[in-house]
Amino acid sequence: MSIPIVLDKSTFQGLNYDDIVELHKYYIVNITPLLVSEILGDLAKEEKEGKKPPKDQVTDLAKKMFPYNAYVNMDYKLLVEKSLTGEFTTAHNRPFLSAQKSINTPTKKGMTFVETEEELSIKRWKRGEFDTMDEIIANVWRTESKDEAVVKTFKEKFDHLKDIKIRDHKPSNEEKFSSLKERLKERLYIEIEPVDTLNLVMEYFDINPDLKNSIESRWKNESHPDLQSLAEYAIYCYEVVSLYYIGINNSLCGERLTNLLDLGYLFYAPFARVFSTNDRFLRNLFFAVDPNDTFFVTLPELKEDFKKFQTLNKEGEVFNEPPNKDSETYRIWDSVFNMELTRRLKPSAAEIKRKEAELEEILNIAETGKEGDFEGEPDFVTKETFISPDDPCPCKSGIAFKDCHLAKAQNRTN
């Protein structure tokens, strides 16, 4: 068992290699395309005396991105569009990936996934290999991340919200944001016609004009009680950017360009049960947005948890749950899984054997089963991943793959 988590760059950089090993034991790491872009963007930094060259810095960061228990989420822009067209409905607090193919057989239906372009790039960066396209993308990212005109353009898109101001004195930013959020909802969902709000969403996210009529037709012709029912994720993302604008307009948020870039991490919060940042701005905006069923954990809390876990580690021993109950990670696990009940429902030896046989069947179907579309939830999902010998072993022992199960497999072969 593991719990999906989204980390922004501030938390990711704040965790050392040993911390990341512990992270992957108890969390499914949802790697956002934004984090990948930010890491590659460091390639275009100027070299500074006394510091590692930018290429070495990117290589070091890439080495902390392990392939097991981690997935690169689909880009939010595509998901916003699919939300508006009805192709994507609910995030379910788990990573959302692009399937290579769907399998539909008389016994089981499922989806198979392969490594994404981002994952393949990360593997190259770990080896210190960067191509011309990497350098071009990095330079474009660094240039765009310094273009202050972007903030001015952003603010110009929210004239319909500029009169939303704090009416009464509130003792805390949290209460101020809460009051402003209620006013935002009144404006978007009561005072403005739904189809006009829908057009504001499409305009902000630069949705393909060819889709506009069909999206409007969904609202007019389908039975949706509100816009959230029509396009939950797209509306959520628009609330994120709207709240940031209102925060700026009420002096609750700074206008730094980095803030506008960082709020993009919140677009991925619905694809996790846990969100972490060490950035005060992003933390405040997280609680203002309040993503459904998503816990917040700080960088210091994670580091303290992992420090406690490391003192209990023994070579060759794998824990099935966070080993210290006095930790934020354990408290989150208990809230999600009900650990007392989970222990009582521990599978028997016969059940484990049956599951192992089912796994073999699934792997065979994923490789040889007939492709075909299906409706509803899949019975299985498989992900093809290639692991470096230097990566930690997927068994969660914390030992390098080459010294753990790879070595055991080689010994059996010999």
Tab-separated table of C-alpha atoms in Angstrom, residues 23 43 77 255 294 339:
chain	number	residue	atom	x	y	z
A	23	LEU	CA	9.414	8.652	0.558
A	43	LEU	CA	20.251	23.538	-17.062
A	77	LYS	CA	-3.745	21.493	-20.055
A	255	GLU	CA	2.845	39.477	-7.764
A	294	THR	CA	-6.123	16.013	-0.014
A	339	MET	CA	-4.726	0.697	10.027
